[in-house]
XYZ file of N, CA, C and O in Angstrom:
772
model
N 11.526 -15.729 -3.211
C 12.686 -16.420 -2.693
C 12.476 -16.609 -1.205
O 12.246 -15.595 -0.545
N 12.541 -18.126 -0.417
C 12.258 -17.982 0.826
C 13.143 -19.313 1.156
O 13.525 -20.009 0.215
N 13.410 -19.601 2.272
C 14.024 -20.762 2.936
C 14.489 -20.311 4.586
O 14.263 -19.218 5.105
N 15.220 -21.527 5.245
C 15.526 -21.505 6.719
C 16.740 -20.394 6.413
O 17.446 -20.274 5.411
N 16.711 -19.617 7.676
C 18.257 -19.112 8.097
C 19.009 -19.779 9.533
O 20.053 -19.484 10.114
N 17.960 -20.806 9.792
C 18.337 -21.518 11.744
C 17.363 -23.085 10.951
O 16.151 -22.877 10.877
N 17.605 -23.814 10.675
C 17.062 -25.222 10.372
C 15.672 -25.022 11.259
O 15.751 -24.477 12.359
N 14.631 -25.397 10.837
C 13.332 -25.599 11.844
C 13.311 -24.784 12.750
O 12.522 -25.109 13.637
N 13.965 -23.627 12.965
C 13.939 -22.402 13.839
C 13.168 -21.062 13.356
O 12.127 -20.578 13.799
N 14.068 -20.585 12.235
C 13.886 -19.424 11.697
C 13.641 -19.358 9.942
O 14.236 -20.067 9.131
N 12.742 -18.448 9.667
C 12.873 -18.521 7.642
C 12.634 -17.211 7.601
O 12.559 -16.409 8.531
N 12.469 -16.987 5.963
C 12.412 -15.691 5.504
C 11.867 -15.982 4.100
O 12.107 -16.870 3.282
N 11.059 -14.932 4.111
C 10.505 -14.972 2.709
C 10.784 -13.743 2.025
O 10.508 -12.772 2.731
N 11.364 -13.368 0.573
C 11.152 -12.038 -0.178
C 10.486 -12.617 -1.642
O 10.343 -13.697 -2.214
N 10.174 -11.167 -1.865
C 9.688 -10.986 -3.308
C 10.261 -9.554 -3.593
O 10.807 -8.748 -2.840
N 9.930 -9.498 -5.051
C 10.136 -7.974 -5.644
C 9.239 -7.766 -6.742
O 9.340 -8.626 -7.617
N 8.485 -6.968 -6.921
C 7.324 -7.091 -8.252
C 8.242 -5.682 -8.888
O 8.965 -4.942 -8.221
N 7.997 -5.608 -10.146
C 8.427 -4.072 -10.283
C 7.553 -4.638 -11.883
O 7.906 -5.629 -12.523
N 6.179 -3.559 -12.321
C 5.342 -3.476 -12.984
C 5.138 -2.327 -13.996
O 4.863 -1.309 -13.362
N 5.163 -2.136 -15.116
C 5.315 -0.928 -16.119
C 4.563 -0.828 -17.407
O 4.801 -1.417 -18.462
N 3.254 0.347 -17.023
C 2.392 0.007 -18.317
C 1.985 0.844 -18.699
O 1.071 1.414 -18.103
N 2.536 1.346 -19.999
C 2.526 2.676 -20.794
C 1.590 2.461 -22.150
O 1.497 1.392 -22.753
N 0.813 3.888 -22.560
C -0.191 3.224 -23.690
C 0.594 4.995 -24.391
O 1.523 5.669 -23.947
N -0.239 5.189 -25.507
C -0.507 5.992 -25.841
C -1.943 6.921 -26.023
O -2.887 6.313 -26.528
N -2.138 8.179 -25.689
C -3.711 8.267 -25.264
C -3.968 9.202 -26.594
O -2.962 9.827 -26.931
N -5.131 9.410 -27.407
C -4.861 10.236 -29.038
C -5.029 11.642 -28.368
O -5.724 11.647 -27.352
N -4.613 12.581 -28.693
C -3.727 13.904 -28.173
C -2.993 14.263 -27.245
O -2.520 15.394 -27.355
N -2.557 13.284 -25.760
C -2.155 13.870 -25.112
C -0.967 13.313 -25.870
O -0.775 12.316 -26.567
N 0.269 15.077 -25.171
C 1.104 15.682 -25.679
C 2.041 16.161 -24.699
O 1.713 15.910 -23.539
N 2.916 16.666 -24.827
C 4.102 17.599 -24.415
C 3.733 19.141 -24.475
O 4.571 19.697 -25.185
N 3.069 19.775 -24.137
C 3.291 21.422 -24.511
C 4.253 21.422 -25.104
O 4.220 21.406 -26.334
N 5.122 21.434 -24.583
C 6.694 22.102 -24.798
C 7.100 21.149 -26.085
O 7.632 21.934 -26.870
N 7.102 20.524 -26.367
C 7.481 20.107 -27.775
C 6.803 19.579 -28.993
O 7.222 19.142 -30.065
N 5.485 19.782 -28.421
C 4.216 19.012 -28.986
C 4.584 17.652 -30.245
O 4.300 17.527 -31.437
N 5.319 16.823 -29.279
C 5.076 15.286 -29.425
C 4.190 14.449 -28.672
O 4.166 14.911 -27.531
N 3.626 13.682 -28.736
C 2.691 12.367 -28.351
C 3.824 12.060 -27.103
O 4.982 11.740 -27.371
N 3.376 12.189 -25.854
C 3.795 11.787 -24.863
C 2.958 10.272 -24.238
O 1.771 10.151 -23.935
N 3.935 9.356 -24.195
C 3.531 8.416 -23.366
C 2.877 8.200 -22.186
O 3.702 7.973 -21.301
N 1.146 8.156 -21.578
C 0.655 7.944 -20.148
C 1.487 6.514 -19.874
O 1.653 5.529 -20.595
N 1.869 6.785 -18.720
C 2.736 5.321 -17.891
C 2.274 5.190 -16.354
O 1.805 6.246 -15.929
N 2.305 3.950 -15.265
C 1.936 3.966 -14.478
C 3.052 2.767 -14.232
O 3.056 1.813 -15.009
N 3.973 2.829 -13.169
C 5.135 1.543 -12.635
C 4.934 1.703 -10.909
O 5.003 2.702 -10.194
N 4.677 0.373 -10.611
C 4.795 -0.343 -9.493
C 5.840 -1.076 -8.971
O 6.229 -2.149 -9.432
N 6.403 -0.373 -7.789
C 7.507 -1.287 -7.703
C 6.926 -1.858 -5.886
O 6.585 -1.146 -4.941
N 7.012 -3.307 -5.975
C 6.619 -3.450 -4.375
C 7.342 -4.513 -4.020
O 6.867 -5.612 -4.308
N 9.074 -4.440 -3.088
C 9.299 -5.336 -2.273
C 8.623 -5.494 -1.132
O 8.212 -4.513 -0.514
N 8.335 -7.310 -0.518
C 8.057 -7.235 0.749
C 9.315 -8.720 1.243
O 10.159 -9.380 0.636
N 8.833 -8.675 2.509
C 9.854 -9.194 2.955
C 9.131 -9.696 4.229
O 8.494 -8.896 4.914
N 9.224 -11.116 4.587
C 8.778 -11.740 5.673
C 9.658 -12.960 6.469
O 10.265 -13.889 5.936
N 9.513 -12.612 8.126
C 10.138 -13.927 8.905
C 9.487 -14.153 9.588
O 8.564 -13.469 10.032
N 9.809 -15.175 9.842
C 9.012 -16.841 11.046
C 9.786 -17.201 11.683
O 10.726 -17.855 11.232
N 9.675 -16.931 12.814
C 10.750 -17.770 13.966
C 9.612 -18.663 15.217
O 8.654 -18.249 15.871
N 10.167 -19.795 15.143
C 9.497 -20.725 16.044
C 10.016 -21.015 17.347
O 11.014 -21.676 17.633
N 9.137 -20.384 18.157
C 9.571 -20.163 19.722
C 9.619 -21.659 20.019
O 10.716 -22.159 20.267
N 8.401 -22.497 20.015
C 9.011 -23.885 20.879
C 7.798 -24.384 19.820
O 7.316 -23.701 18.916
N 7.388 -25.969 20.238
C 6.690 -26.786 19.602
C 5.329 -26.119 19.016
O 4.774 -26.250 17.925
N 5.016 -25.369 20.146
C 3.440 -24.946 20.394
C 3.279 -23.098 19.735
O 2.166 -22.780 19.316
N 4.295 -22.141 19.706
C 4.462 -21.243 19.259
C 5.382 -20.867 18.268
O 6.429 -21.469 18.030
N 4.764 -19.339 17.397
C 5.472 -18.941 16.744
C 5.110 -17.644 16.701
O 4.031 -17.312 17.192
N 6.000 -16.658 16.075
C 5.875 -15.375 16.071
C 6.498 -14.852 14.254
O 7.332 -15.566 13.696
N 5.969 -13.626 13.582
C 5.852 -13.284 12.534
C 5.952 -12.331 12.354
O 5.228 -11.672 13.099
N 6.872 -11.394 11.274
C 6.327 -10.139 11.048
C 7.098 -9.744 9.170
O 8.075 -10.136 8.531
N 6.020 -8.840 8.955
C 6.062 -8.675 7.668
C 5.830 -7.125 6.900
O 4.759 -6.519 6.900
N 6.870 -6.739 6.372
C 6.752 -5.318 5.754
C 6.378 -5.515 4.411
O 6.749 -6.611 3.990
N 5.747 -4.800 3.569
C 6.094 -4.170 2.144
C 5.424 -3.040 1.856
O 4.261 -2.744 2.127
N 6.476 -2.269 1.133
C 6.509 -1.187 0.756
C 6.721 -0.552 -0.393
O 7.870 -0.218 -0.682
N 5.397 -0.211 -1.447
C 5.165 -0.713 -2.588
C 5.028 1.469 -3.119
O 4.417 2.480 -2.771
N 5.815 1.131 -3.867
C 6.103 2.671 -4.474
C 5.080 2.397 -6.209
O 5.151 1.711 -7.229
N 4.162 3.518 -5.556
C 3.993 3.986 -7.521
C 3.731 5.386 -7.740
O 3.155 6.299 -7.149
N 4.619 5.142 -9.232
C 4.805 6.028 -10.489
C 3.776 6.670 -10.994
O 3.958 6.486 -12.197
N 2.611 7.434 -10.876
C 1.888 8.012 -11.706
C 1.799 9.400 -12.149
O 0.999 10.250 -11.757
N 3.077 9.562 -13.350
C 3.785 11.463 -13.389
C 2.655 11.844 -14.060
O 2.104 12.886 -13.704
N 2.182 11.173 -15.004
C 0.981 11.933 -15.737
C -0.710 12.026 -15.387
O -1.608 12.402 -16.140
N -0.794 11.586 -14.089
C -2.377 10.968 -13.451
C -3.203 12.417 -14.390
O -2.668 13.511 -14.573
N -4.328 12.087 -14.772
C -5.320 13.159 -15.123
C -4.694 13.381 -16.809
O -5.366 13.844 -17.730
N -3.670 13.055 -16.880
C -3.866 13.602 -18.577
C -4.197 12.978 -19.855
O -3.687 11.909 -20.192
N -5.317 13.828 -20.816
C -5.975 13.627 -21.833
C -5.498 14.400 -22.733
O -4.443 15.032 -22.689
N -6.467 14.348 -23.770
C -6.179 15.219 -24.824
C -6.595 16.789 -24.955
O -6.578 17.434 -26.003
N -7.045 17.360 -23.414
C -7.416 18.617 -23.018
C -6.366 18.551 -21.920
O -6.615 19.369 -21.034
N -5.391 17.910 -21.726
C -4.734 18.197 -20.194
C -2.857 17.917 -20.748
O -2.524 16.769 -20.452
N -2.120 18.428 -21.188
C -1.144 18.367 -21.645
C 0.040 17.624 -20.423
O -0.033 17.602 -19.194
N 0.864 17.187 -21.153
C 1.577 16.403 -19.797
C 2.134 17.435 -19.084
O 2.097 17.127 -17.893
N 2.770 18.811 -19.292
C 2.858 19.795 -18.233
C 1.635 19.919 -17.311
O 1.796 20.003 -16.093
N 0.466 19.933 -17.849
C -0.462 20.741 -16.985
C -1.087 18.804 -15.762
O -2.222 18.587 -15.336
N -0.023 18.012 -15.619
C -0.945 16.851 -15.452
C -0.240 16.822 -13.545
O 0.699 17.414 -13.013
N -1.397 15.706 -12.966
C -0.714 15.458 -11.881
C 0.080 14.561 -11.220
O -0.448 13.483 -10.945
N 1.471 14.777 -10.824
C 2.572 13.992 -10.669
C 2.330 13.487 -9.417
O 2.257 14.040 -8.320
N 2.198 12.160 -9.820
C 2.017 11.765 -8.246
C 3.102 10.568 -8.024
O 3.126 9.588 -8.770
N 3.838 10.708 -7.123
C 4.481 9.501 -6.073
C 4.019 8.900 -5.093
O 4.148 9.650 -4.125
N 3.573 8.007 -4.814
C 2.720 7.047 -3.816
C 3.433 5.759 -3.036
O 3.398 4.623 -3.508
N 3.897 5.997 -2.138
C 4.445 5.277 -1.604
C 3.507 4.779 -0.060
O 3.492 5.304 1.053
N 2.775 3.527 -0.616
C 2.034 2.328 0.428
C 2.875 1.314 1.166
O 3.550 0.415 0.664
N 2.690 1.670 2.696
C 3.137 0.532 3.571
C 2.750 -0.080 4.028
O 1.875 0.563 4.608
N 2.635 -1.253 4.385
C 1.979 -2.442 5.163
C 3.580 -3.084 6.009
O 4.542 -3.675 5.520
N 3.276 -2.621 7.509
C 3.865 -3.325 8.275
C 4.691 -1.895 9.037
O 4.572 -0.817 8.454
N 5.484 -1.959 10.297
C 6.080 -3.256 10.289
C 4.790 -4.102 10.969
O 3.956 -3.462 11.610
N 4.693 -5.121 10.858
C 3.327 -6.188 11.464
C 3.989 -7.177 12.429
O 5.087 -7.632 12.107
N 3.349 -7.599 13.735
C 3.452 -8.833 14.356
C 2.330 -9.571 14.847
O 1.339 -9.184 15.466
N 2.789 -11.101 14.319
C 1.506 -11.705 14.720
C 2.481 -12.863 15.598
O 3.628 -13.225 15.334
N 1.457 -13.356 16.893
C 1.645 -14.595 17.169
C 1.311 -15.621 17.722
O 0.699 -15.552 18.788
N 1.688 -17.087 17.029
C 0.347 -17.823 16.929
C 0.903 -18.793 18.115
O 2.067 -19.119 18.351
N -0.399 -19.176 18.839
C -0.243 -20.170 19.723
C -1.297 -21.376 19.848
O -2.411 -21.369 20.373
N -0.676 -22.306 19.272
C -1.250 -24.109 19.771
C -1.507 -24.363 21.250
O -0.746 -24.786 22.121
N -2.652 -24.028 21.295
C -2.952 -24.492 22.761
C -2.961 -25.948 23.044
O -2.147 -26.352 23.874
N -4.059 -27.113 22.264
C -3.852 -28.207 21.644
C -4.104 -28.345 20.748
O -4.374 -27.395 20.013
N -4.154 -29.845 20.274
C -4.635 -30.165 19.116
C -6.186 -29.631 18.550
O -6.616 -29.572 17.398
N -6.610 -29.394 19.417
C -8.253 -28.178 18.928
C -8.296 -27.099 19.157
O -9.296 -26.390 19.046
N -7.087 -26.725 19.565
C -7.033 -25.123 20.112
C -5.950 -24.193 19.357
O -4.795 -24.506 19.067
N -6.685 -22.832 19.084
C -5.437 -21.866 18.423
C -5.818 -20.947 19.305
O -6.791 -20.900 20.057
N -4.350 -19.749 18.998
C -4.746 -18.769 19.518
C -3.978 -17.430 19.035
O -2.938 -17.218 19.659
N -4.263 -16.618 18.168
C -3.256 -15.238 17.647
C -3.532 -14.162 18.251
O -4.511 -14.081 18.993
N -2.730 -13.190 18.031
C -2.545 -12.072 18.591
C -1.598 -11.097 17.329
O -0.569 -11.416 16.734
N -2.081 -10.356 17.275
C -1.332 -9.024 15.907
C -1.555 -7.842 16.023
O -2.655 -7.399 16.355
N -0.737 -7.276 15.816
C -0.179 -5.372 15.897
C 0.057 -5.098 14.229
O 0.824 -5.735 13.507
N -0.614 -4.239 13.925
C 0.011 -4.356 12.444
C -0.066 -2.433 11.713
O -0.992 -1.703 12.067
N 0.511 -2.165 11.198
C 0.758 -0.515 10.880
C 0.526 -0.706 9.474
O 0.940 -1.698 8.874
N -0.227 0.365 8.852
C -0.203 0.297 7.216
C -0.509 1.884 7.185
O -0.727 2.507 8.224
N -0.506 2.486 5.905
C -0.556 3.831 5.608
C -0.126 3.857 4.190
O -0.109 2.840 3.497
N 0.239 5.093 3.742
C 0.370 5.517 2.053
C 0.906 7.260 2.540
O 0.482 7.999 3.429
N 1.764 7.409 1.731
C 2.300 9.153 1.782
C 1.834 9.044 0.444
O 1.631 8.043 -0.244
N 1.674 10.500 0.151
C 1.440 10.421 -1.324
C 1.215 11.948 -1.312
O 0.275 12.573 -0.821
N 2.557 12.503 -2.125
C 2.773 13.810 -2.100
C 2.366 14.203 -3.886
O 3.055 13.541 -4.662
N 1.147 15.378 -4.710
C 1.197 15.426 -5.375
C 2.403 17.049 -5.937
O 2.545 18.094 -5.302
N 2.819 16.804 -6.789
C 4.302 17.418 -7.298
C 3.764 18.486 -8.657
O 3.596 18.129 -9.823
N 3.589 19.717 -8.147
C 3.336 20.688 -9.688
C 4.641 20.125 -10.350
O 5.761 19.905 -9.890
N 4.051 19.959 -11.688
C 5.493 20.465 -12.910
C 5.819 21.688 -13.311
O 6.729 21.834 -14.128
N 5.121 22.763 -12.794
C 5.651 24.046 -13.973
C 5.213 24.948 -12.506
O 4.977 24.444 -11.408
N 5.190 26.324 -12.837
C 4.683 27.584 -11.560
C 3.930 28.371 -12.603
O 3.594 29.503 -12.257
N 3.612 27.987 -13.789
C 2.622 28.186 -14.310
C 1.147 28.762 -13.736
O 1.018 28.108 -12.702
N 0.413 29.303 -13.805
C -0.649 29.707 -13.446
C -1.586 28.971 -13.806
O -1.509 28.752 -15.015
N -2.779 28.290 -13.133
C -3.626 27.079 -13.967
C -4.877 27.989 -14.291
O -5.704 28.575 -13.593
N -4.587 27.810 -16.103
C -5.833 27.761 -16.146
C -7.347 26.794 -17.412
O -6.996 26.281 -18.475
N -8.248 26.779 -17.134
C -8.709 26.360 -17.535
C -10.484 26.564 -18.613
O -11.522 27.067 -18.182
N -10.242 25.960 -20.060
C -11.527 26.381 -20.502
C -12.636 26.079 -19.935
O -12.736 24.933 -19.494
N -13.390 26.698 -19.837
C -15.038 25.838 -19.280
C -15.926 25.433 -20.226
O -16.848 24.649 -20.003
N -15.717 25.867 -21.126
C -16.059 25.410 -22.463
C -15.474 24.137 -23.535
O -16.217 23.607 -24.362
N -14.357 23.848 -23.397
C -13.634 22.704 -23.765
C -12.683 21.596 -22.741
O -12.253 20.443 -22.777
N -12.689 22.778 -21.847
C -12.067 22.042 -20.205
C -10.411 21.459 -20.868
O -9.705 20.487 -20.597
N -10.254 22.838 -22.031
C -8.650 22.576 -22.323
C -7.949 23.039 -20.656
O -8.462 23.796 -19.831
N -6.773 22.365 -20.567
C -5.857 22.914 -19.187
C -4.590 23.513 -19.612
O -4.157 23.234 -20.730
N -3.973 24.278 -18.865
C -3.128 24.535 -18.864
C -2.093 24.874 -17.693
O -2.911 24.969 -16.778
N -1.232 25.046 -17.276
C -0.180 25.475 -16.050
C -0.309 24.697 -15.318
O -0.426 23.591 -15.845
N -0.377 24.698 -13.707
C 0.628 23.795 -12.693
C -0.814 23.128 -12.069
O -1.907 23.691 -12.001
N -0.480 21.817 -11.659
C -1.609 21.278 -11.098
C -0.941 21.336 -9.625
O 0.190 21.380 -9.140
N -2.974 21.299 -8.973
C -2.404 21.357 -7.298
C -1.305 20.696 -6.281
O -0.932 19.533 -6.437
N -0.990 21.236 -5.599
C 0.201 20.945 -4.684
C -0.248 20.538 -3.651
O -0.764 21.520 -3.118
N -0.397 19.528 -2.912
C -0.966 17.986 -2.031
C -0.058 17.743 -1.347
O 1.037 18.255 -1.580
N -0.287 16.742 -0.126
C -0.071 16.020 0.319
C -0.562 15.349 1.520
O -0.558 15.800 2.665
N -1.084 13.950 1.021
C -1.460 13.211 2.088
C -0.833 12.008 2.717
O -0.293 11.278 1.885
N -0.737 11.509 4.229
C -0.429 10.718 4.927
C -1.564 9.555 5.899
O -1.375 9.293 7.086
N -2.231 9.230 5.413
C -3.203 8.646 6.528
C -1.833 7.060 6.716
O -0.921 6.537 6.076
N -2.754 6.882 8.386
C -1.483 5.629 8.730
C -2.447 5.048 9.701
O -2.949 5.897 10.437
N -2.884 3.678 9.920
C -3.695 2.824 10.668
C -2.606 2.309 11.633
O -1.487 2.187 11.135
N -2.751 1.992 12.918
C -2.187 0.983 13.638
C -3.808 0.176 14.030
O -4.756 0.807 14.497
N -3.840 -1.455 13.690
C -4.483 -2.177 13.950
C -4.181 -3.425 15.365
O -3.058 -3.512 15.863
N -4.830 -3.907 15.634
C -4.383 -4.926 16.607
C -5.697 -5.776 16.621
O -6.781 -5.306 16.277
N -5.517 -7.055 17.044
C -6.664 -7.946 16.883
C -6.256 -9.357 17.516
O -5.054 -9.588 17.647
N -7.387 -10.510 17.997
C -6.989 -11.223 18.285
C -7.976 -12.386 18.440
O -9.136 -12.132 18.765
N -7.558 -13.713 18.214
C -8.787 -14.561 17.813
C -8.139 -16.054 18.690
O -6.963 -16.185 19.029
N -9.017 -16.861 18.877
C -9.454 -17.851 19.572
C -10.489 -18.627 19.009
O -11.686 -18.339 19.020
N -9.644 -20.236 18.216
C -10.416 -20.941 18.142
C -10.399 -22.849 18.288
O -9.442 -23.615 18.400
N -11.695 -23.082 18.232
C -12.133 -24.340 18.958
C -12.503 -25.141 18.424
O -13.718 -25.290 18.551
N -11.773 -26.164 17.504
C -11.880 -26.900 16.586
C -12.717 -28.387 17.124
O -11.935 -29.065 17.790
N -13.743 -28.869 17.025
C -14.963 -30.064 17.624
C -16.029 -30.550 16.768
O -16.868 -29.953 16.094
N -15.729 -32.090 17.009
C -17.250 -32.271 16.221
C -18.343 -32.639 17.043
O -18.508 -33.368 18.021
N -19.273 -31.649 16.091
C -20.746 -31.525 16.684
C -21.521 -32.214 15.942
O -21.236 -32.226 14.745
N -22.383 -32.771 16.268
C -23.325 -34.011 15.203
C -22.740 -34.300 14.162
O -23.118 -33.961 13.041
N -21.961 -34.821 14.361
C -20.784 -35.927 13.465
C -19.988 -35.070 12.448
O -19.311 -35.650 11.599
N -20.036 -33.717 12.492
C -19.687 -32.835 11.714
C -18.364 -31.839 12.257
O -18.572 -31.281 13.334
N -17.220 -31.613 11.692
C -16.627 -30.968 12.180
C -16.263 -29.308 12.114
O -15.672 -28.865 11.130
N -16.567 -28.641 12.970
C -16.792 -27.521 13.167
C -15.708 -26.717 13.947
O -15.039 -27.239 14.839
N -15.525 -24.956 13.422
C -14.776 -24.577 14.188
C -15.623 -22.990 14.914
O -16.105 -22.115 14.195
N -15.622 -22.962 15.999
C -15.901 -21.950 16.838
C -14.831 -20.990 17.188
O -13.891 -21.230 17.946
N -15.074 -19.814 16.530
C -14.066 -18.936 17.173
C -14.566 -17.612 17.618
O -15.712 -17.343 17.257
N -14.125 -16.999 18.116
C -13.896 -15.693 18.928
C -12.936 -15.293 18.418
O -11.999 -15.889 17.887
N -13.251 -13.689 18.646
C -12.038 -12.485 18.546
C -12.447 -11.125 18.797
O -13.582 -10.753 19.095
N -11.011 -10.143 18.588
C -11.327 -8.748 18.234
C -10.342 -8.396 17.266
O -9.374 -9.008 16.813
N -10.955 -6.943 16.999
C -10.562 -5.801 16.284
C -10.827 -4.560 16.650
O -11.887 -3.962 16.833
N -9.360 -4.157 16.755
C -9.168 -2.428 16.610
C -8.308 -2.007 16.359
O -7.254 -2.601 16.589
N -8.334 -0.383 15.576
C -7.476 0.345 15.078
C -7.764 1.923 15.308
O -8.771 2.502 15.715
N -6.408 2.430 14.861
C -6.556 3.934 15.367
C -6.379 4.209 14.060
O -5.920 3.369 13.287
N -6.674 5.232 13.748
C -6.811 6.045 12.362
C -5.988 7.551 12.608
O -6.109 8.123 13.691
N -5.065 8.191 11.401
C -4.423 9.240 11.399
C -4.723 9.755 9.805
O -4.148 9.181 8.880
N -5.659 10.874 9.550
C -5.411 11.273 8.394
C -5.122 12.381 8.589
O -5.060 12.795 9.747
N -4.826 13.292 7.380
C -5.124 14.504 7.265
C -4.361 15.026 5.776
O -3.354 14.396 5.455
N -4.747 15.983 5.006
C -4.377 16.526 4.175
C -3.326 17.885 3.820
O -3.988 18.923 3.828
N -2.541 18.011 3.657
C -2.050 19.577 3.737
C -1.555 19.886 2.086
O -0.735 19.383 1.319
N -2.582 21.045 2.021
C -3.206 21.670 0.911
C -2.328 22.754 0.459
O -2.768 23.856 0.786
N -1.213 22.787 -0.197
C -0.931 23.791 -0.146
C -1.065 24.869 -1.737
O -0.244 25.711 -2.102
N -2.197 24.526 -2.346
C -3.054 24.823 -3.912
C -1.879 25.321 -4.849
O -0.674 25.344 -4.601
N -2.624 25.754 -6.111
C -2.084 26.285 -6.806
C -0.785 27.395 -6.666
O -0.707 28.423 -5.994
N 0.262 26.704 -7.645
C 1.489 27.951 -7.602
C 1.148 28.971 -8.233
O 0.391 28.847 -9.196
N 1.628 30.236 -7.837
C 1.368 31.762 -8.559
C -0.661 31.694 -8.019
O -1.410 32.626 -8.313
C-alpha cells in the first residue's frame, strides 16, 4: 500500500508479509503426550517507507522493517522431542535508514546513506530439565541451551556519478564509499540444572 500524504511532496510506502509453514517430520513428538507434533516456522515482516522531496533537484528517504520469526521447534527430529528442541524468537531489523539523493544535473547524481540493521535472537529452554543425550542414537532429552545474541551494523556510504558518452556509447562513471561498524557478541548462559 503506498501513495502521496503532501501531492508531489511527500509518500509512503507499507507492506505486511506474515508467512506460515508447518510439515509433519516421521517421529518427532511431544514427550509429554506422545502425539506427532507439528515442525512450524512463521514470518511476520512489516516495513514501512517515506520520500519527501526537498526541491526539484533533491530528495531524502528512510526505511524500517522489522521482520519477527517463529522457530519454537528449530533442531527437532525424531531423536529430539519437541520439549528437548530449540525455541527460538528472531527478531531482524533493517533501518532506521537515511538516504539522500541529489541531481546535480542532468549527468550528475549524488547519494549519501546512514543505515542500522541487526537481529536479537534470544534462544528460550522449554523445560529445567537436565540435557541429556545418547551418543549412540543421539536420542535427546531435557532443556536446550540458553542464548542470546545481538549483533547490530551501523553502515554509511556514498556515491557519485557521471553519466557521458564516450565513443558513441553511453556510459556511467562512478565513485564512492563504504563503511560500517560492527557490534557482536554472545551471552551464553548454557544449560539449566
Amino acid at each position: 500500500l503506498g501513495g502521496p500524504i503532501i501531492k508531489n511532496k511527500f509518500w509512503f510506502y507499507g507492506a505486511y508479509n506474515d508467512t506460515y509453514t508447518g510439515q509433519h517430520i516421521a517421529g518427532f513428538i511431544s514427550e509429554k503426550t506422545g502425539q506427532p507434533a507439528v515442525y512450524y516456522v512463521r514470518l511476520r515482516i512489516p516495513t514501512l517507507k517515506l520520500t519527501y522531496q526537498l526541491n526539484d533537484k533533491m530528495k531524502l528517504e528512510t526505511v524500517g522493517q522489522y521482520s519477527q520469526k517463529f522457530a519454537p521447534y528449530r533442531t527437532g527430529n525424531q531423536f529430539v522431542p519437541l520439549e528437548a528442541t530449540q525455541n527460538q524468537k528472531t527478531l531482524v531489523g533493517l533501518g532506521p535508514t537515511a538516504k539522500w539523493t541529489y541531481i546535480i544535473s542532468p549527468k550528475m547524481t549524488s547519494e549519501l546513506a546512514i543505515n542500522r540493521s541487526g537481529y536479537w535472537r534470544p534462544t528460550i529452554p522449554r523445560t529445567t530439565d537436565v540435557r541429556k543425550v545418547d551418543l549412540t542414537t543421539t536420542q535427546t532429552r531435557g532443556a536446550f541451551l540458553e542464548n542470546y545474541r545481538p549483533p547490530i551494523r551501523w553502515q554509511c556510504n556514498g556515491s557519485w556519478s557521471w553519466f557521458q558518452e564516450i565513443g558513441g556509447k553511453n556510459h556511467e562513471i562512478k565513485t564512492g564509499f563504504l563503511g560500517w561498524w560492527d557490534k557482536n557478541y554472545t551471552r551464553n548462559d548454557g544449560y539449566p540444572n
